[in-house]
Coordinates of C-alpha atoms and ligand atoms in Angstrom, one line a residue:
X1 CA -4.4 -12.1 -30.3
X2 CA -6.5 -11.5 -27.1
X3 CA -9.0 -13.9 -26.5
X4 CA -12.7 -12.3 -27.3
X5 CA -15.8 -12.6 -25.2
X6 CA -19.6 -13.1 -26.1
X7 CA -21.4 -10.2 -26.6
X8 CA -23.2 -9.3 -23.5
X9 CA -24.7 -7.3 -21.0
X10 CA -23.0 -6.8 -17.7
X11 CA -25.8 -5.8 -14.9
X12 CA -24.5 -4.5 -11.5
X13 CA -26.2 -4.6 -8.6
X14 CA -25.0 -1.8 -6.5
X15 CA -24.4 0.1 -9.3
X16 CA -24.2 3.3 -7.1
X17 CA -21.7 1.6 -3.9
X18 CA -18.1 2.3 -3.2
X19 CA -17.1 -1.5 -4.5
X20 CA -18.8 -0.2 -7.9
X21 CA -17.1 2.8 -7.9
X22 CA -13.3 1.9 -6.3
X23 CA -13.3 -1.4 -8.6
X24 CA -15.6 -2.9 -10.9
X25 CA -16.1 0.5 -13.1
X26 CA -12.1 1.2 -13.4
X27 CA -11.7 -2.6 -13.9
X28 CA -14.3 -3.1 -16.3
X29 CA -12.7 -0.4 -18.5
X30 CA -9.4 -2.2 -18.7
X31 CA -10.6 -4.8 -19.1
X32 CA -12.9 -4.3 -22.0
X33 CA -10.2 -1.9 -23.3
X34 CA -7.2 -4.1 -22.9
X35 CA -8.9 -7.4 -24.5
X36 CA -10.4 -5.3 -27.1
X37 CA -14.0 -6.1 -26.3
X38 CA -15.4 -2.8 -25.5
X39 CA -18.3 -3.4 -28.1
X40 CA -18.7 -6.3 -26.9
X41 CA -20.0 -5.5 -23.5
X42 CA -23.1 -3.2 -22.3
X43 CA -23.0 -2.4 -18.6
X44 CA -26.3 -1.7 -17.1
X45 CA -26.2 -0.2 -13.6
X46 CA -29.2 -1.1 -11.0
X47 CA -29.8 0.4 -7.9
X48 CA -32.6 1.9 -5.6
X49 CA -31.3 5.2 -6.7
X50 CA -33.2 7.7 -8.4
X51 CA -30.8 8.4 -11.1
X52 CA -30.8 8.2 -15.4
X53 CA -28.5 6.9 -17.4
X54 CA -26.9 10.6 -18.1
X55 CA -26.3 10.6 -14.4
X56 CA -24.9 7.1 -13.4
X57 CA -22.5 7.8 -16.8
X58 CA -20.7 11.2 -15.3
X59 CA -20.4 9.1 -12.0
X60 CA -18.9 6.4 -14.3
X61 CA -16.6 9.4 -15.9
X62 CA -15.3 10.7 -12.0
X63 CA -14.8 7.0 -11.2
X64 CA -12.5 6.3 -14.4
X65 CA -10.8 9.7 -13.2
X66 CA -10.1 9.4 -10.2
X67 CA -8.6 5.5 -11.4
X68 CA -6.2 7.9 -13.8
X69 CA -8.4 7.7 -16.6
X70 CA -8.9 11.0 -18.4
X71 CA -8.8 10.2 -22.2
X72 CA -11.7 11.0 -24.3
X73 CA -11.8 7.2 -25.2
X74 CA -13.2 6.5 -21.6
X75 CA -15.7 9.3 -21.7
X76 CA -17.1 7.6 -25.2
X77 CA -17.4 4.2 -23.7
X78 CA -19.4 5.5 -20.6
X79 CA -21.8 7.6 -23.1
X80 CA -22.0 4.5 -25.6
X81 CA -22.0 1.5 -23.3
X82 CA -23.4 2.4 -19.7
X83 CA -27.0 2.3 -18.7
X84 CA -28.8 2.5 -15.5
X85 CA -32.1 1.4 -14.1
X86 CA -33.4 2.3 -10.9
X87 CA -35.4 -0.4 -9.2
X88 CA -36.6 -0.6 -5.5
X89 CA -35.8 -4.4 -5.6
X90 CA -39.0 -5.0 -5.3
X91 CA -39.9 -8.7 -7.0
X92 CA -42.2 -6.1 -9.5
X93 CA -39.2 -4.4 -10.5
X94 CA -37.9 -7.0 -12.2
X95 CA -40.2 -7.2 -15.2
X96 CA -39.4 -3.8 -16.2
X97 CA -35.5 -4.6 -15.6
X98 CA -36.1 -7.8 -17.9
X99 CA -37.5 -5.0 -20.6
X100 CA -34.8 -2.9 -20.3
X101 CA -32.1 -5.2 -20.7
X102 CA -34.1 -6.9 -23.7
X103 CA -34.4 -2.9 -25.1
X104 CA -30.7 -2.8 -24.8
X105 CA -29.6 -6.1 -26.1
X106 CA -32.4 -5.1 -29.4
X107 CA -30.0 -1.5 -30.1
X108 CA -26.9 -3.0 -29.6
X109 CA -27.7 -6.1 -31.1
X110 CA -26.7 -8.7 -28.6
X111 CA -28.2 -12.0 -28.3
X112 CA -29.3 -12.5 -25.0
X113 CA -26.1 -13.2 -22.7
X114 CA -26.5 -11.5 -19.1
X115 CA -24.1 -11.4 -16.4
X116 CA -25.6 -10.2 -13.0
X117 CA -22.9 -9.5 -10.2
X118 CA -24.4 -8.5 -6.5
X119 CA -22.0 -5.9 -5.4
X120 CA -24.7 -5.6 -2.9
X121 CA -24.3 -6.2 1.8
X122 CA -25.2 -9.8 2.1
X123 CA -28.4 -9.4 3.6
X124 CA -29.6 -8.4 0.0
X125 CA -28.1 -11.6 -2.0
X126 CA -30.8 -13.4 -1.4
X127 CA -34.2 -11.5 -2.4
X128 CA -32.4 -10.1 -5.5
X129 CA -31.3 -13.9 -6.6
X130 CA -35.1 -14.8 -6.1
X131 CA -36.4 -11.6 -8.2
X132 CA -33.8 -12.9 -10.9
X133 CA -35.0 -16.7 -10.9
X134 CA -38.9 -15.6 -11.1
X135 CA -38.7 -13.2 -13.8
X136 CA -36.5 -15.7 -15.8
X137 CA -33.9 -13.8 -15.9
X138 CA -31.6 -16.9 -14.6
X139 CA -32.3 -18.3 -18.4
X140 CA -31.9 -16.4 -21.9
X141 CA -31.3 -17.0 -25.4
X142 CA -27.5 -17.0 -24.7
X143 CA -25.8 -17.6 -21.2
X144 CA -27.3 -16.1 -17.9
X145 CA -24.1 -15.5 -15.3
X146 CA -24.2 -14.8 -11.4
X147 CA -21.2 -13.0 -9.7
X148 CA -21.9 -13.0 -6.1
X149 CA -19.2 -10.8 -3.8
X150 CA -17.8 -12.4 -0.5
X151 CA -19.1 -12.8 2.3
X152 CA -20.5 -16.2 0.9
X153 CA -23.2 -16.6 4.7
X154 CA -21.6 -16.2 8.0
X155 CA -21.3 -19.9 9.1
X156 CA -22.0 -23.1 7.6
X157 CA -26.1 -23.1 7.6
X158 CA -26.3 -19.7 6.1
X159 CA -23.6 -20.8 3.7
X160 CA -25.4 -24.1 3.1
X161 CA -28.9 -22.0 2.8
X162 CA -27.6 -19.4 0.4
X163 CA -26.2 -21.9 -1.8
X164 CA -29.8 -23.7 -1.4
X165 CA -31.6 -20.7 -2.8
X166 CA -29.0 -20.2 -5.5
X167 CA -29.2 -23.4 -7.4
X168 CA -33.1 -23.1 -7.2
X169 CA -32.8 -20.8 -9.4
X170 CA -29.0 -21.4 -10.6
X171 CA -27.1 -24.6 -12.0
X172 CA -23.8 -24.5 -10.5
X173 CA -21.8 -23.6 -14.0
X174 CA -23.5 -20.0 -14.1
X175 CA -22.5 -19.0 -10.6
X176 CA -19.2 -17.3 -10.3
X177 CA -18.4 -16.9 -6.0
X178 CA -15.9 -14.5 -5.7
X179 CA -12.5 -14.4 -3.9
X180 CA -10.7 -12.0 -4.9
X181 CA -7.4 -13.1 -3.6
X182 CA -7.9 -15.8 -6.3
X183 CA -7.8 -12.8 -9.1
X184 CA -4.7 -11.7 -7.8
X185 CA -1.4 -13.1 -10.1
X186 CA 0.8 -14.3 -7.8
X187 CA -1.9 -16.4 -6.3
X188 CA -2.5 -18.1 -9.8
X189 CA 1.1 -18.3 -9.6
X190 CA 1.1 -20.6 -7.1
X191 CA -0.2 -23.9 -9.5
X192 CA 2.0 -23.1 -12.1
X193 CA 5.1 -22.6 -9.4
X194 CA 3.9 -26.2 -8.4
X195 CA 3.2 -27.9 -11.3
X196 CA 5.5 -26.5 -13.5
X197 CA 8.4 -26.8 -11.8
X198 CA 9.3 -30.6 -10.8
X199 CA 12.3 -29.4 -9.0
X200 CA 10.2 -28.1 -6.2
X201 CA 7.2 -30.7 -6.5
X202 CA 8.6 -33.8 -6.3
X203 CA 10.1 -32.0 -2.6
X204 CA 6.5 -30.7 -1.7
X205 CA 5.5 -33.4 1.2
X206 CA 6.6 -35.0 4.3
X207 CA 9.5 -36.7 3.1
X208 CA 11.4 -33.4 2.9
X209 CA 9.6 -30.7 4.5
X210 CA 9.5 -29.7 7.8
X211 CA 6.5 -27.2 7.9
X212 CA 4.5 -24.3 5.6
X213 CA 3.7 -20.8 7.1
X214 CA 1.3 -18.5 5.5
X215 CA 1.5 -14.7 6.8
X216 CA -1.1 -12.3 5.2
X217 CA -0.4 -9.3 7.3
X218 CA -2.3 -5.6 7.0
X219 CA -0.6 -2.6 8.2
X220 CA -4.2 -1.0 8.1
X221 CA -6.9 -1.1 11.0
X222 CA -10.7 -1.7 10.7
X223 CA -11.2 2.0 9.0
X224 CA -14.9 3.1 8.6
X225 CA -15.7 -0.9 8.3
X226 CA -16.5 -1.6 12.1
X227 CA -20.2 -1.8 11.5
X228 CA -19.5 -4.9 9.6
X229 CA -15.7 -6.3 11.0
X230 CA -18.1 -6.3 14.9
X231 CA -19.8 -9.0 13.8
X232 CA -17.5 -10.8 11.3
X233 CA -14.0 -10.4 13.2
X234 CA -10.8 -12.2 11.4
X235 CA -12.1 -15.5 10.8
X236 CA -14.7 -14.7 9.1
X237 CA -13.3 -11.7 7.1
X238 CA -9.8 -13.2 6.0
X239 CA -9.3 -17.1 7.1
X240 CA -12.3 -18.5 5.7
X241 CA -12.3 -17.5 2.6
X242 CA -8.6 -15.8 1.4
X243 CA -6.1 -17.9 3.9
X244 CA -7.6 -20.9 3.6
X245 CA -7.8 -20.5 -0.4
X246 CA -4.2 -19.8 0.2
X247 CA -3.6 -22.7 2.1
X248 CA -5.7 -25.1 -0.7
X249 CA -3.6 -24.5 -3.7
X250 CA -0.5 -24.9 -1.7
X251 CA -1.6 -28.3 -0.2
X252 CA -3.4 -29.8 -3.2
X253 CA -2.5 -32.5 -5.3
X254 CA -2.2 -32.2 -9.0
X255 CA -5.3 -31.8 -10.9
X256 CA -6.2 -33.8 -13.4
X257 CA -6.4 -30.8 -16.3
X258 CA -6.1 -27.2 -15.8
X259 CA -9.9 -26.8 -15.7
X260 CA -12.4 -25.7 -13.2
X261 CA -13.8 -28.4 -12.1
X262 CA -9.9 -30.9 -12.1
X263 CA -8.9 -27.8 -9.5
X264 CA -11.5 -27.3 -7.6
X265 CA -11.8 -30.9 -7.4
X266 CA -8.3 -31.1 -5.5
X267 CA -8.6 -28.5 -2.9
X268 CA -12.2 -29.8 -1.7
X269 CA -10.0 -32.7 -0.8
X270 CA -7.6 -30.8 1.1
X271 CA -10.5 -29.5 3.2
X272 CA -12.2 -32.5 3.6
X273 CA -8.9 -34.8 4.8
X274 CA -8.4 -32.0 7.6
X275 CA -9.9 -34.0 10.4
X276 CA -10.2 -31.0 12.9
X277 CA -8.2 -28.2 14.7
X278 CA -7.5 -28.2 18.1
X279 CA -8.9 -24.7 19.6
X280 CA -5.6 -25.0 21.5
X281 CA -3.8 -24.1 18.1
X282 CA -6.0 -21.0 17.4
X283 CA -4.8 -17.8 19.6
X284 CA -7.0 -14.8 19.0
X285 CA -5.7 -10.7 19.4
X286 CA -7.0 -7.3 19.5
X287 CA -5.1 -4.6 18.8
X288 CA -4.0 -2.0 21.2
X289 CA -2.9 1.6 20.0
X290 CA 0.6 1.5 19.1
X291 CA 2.6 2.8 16.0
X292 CA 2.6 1.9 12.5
X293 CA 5.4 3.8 10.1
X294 CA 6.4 6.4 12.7
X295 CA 3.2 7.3 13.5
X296 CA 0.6 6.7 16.4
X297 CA -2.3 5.3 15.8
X298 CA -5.5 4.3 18.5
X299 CA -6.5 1.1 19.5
X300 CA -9.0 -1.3 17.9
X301 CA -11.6 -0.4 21.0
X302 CA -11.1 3.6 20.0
X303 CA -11.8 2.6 16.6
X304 CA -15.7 4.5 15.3
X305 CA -18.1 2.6 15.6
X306 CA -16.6 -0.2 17.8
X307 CA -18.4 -1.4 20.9
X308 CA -17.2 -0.7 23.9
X309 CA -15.5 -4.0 25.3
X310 CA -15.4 -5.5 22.3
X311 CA -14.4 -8.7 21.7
X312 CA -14.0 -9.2 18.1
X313 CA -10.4 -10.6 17.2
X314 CA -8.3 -8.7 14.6
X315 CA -5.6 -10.8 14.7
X316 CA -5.4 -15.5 14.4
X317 CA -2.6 -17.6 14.8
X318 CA -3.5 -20.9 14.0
X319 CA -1.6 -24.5 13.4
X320 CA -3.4 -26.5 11.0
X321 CA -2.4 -30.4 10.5
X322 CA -3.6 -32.0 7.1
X323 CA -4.5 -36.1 7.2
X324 CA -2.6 -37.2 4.2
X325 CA -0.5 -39.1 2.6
X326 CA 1.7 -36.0 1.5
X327 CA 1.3 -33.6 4.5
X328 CA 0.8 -36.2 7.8
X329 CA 3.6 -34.4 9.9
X330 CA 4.4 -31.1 8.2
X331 CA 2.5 -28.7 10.0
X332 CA 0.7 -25.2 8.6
X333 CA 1.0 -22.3 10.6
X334 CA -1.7 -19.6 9.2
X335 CA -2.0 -16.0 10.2
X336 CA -3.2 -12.9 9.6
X337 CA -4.0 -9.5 11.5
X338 CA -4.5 -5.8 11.2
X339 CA -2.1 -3.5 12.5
X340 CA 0.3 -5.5 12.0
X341 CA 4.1 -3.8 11.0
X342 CA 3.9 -4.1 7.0
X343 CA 1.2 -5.2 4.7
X344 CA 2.6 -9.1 3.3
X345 CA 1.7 -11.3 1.8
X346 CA 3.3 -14.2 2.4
X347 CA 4.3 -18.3 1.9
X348 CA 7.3 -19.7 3.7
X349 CA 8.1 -23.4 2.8
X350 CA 11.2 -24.9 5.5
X351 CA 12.6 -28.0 4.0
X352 CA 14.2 -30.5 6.8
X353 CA 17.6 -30.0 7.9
X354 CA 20.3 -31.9 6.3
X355 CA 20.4 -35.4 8.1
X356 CA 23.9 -35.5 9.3
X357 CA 26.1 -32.3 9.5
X358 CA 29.7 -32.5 8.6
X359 CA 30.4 -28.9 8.8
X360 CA 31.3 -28.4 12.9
X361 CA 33.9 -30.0 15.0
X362 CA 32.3 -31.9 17.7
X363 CA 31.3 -29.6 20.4
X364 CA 29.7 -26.8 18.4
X365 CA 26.3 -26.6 16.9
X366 CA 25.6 -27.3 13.2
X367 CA 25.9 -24.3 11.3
X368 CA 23.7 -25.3 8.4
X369 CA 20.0 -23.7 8.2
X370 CA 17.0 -25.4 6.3
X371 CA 16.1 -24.6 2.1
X372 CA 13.3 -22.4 2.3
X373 CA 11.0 -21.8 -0.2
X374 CA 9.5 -18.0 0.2
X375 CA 6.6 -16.9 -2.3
X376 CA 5.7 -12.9 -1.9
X377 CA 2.7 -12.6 -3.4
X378 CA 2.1 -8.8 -2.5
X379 CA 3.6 -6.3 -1.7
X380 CA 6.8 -7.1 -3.7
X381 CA 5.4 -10.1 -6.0
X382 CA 8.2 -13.0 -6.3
X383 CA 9.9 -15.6 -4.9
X384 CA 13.3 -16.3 -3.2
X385 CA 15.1 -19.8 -2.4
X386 CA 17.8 -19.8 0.3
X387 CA 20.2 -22.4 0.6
X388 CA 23.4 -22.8 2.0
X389 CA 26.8 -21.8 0.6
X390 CA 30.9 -21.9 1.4
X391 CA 32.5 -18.2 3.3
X392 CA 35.0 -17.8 0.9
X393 CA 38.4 -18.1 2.8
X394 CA 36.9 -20.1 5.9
X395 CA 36.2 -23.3 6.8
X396 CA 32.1 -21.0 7.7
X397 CA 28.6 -21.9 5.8
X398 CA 26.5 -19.1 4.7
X399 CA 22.7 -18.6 4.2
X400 CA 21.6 -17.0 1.1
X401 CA 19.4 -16.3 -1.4
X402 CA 18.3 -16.6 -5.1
X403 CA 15.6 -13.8 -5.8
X404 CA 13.3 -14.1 -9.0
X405 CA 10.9 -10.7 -8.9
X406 CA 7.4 -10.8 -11.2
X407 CA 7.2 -7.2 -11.3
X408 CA 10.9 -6.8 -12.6
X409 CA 10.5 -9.7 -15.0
X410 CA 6.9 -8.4 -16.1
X411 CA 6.4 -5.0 -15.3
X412 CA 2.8 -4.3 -14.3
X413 CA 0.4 -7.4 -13.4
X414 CA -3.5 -6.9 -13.9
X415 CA -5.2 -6.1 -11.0
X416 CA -7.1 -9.2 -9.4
X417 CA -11.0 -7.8 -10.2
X418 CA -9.7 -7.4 -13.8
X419 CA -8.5 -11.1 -14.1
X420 CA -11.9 -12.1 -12.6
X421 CA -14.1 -10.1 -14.0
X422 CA -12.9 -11.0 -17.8
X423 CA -13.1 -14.5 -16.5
X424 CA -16.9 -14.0 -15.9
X425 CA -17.1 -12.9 -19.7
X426 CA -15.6 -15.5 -21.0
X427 CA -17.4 -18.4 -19.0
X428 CA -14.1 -19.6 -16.7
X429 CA -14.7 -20.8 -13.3
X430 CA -11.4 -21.4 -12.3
X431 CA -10.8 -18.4 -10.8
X432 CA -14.2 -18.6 -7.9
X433 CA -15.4 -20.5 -5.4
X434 CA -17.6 -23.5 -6.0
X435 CA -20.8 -24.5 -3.9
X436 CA -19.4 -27.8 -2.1
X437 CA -16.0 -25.5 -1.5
X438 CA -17.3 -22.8 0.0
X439 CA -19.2 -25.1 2.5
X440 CA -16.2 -27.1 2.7
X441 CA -14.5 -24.5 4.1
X442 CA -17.1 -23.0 6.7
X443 CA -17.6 -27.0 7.5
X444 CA -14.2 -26.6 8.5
X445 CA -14.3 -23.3 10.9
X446 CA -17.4 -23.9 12.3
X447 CA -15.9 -25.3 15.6
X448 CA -13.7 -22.7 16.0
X449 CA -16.2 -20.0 15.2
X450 CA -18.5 -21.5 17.5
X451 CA -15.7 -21.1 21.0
X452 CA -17.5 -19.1 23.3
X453 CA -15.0 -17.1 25.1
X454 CA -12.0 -18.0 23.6
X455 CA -9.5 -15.7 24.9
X456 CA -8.5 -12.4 22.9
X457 CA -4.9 -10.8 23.7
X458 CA -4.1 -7.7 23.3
X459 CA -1.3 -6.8 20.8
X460 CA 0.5 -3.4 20.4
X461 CA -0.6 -2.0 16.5
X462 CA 2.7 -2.2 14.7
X463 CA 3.8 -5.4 16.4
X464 CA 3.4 -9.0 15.0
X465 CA 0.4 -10.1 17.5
X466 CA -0.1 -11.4 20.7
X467 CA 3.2 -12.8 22.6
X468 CA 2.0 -16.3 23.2
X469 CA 1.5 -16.6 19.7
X470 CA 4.9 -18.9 18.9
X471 CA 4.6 -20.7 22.2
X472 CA 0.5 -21.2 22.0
X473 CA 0.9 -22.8 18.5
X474 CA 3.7 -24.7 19.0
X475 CA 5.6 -22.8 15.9
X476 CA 8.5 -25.3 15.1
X477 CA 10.8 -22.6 15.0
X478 CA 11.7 -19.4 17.3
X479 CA 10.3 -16.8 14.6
X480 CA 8.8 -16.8 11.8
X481 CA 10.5 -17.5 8.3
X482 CA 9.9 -13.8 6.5
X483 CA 12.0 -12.7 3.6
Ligands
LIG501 C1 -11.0 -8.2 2.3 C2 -11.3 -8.0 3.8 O1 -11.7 -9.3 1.8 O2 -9.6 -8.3 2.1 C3 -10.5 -6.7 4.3 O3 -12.7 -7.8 4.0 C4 -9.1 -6.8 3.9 O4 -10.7 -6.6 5.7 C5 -8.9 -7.2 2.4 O5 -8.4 -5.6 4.3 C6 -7.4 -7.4 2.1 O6 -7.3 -7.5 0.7 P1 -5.9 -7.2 0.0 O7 -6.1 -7.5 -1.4 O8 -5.6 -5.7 0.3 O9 -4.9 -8.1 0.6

């Protein structure tokens, strides 16, 4: 039996944007669908635009379509459960809002539980947040919920600021940061692949592990997002918030309870024991036109919109070294860059060699390679485990590899704003970002983000980043482990 939500009213903010209209629509219909809560929930779009709830509906319908929705059971729940209200989020707008969510809450017969996500730029997050708090919309008869959309500020005060003005009007157990890599399955996957599995845990730390590599590669370029990605570059748009997330659930210790607070708990700590990184590890690119798939593509300074002589990094390499008890020695290698051959998703986890090899006669090399753990979490969601076996017939050792594939095993996995957004329904804050994290995090970028002039190669699009990468971070290895 699928777990129910309150009854509610789901506001958007940016009811009219492309994140609306790509995601959270075709989302919120499985997910109401699939967990059998459609009468359950009320969305009510907000936006500037002039537009009635007729018209925001049939731009609900084409969404749903173009997601491969064309049953007439989608077209009812747009007519019976989608509304819209323009306001010119102006802080007068909001008393009317407050009426029309109260009008709709009276004919559906809900009892006052709001969920209000800002699919909005950042620069709006914080007047609409204040609008909410003064016309008491941050408090109802029920629950009152905030879903705020990543960026979370662009460096540590604006983070620290945001967060300021959200619990003025917000207590920390009704706001719901998003990351949507936390959404995705295979990312989940990752504490249960831990901690339900002693056969890798009790190996997870310096005692047997020689280092952890975490790839997140995009085949894609910037696309029609320069106006944003010229100001934000890599670090801000992928290592802040989804690599280092990454990197917090693989480092962590065991929480307490699988709850919000016992997880979140843990990877604060991981951020907080990292004591610095040394800009020598970090090695910025840019790419250069080159080929991706067979076919040519331009350069990141060609790209519309891009400045000329820009020098906004689309690719990081960085070594990250964690003070503890478990990790002091075992390096992390992060990095991530568009234009880069394939889109991966990656975690690579090198055991140390065997201590004394047997297998050679004196004057040859050993031919034994390390254990290694790989996790795919996208494309191809799974995990292998290589290890070492007999040639048949020779005296040789072999490297290979025991494959376990999620989509095989499972078929289709929800989609990651799915998983979050039925989170938001049902009250679970496991899945997002909390205050003291999110600072965390920027508290531990800042220095790096603050380089002036750090170099930026230049990397061909469809090869793996600059050059000096492996030399400038000091990979342990000659390549990286990929599967
Ligand atoms: C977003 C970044 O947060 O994540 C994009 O802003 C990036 O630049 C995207 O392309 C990658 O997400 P996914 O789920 O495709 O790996």
């Amino acid at each position: 039996m699928a777990e129910l939500c309150d009854r509610h009213v789901f506001v958007i903010f940016g009811a009219t944007g492309d994140l609306t209209r790509r995601k959270l629509l075709p989302s919120l219909y499985r997910v109401v669908t699939e967990n059998g809560v459609a009468d359950r929930t009320a969305i009510l779009g907000v936006s500037p635009t002039e537009m009635d709830d007729a018209a925001f509906r049939a731009l609900a319908w084409e969404a749903l379509e173009e997601a491969g929705f064309e049953d007439v059971d989608a077209h009812a729940w747009c007519d019976e459960r989608l509304f819209f209200e323009t306001i010119a989020r102006e802080a007068t707008d909001y008393a009317p809002l407050a009426d029309r969510i109260r009008a709709i809450e009276r004919d559906l017969d809900m009892p006052g539980n709001r969920a209000f996500y800002l699919a909005l730029p950042p620069v709006a997050f914080p007047g609409v947040i204040e609008n909410l708090g003064r016309a008491g919309l941050n408090e109802s008869g029920g629950w009152s919920r905030l879903v705020i959309e990543k960026p979370f500020g662009k460096d540590l005060r604006t983070a620290q600021e945001l967060n300021y003005l959200v619990h003025r009007h917000f207590d920390e157990k009704q706001v719901y940061r998003i990351d949507h890599y936390l959404g995705k399955e295979t990312v989940q996957n990752l504490l249960t692949f831990r901690f339900a599995n002693p056969l890798f845990e009790t190996s997870w730390n310096r005692d047997r592990l020689e280092a952890v590599e975490i790839t997140v590669a995009e085949d894609l370029g910037v696309g029609t997002r320069a106006g944003y990605y010229e100001s934000a570059g890599v670090l801000r748009d992928m290592v802040q918030n989804h690599l280092t997330q990454l990197m917090t659930l693989v480092a962590m210790e065991a929480p307490s309870g699988f709850n919000a607070d016992a997880i979140r708990n843990e990877k604060v700590q991981v951020l907080e024991s990292i004591s610095g990184i040394d800009p020598h590890h970090v090695i910025y690119g840019q790419y250069t036109a080159g080929e991706i798939n067979g076919e040519s593509v331009v350069g990141y300074l060609d790209e519309q919109g891009v400045a000329e002589g820009s020098k906004a990094p689309t690719f990081v390499g960085v070594r990250i070294d964690i003070d503890t008890w478990r990790w002091q020695g075992v390096p992390f290698f992060l990095r991530t860059g568009k234009r880069l051959p394939e889109r991966t998703t990656q975690i690579a986890v090198t055991y140390k060699p065997a201590p004394v090899c047997i297998f050679h006669g004196k004057a040859d090399a050993c031919p034994i390679s390390p254990n290694v753990v790989v996790l795919t979490l996208q494309p191809d969601e799974g995990f292998e485990v290589r290890f070492e076996v007999k040639s048949p017939g020779t005296g040789g050792v072999e490297s290979k590899a025991m494959y376990f594939d999620y989509e095989e095993e499972f078929q289709q996995l929800p989609d990651a704003y799915q998983t979050l957004l039925f989170d938001v329904m049902t009250g679970d804050q496991t899945l997002f970002v909390r205050g003291d994290e999110v600072e965390a995090s920027w508290r531990l970028w800042e220095p790096i983000l603050q380089l002036d002039d750090h170099p930026v190669y230049p990397y061909a699009a469809g090869t793996w980043g600059p050059a000096a990468t492996n030399e400038s971070l000091a990979l342990w290895t000659d390549e990286w482990t990929m599967r």
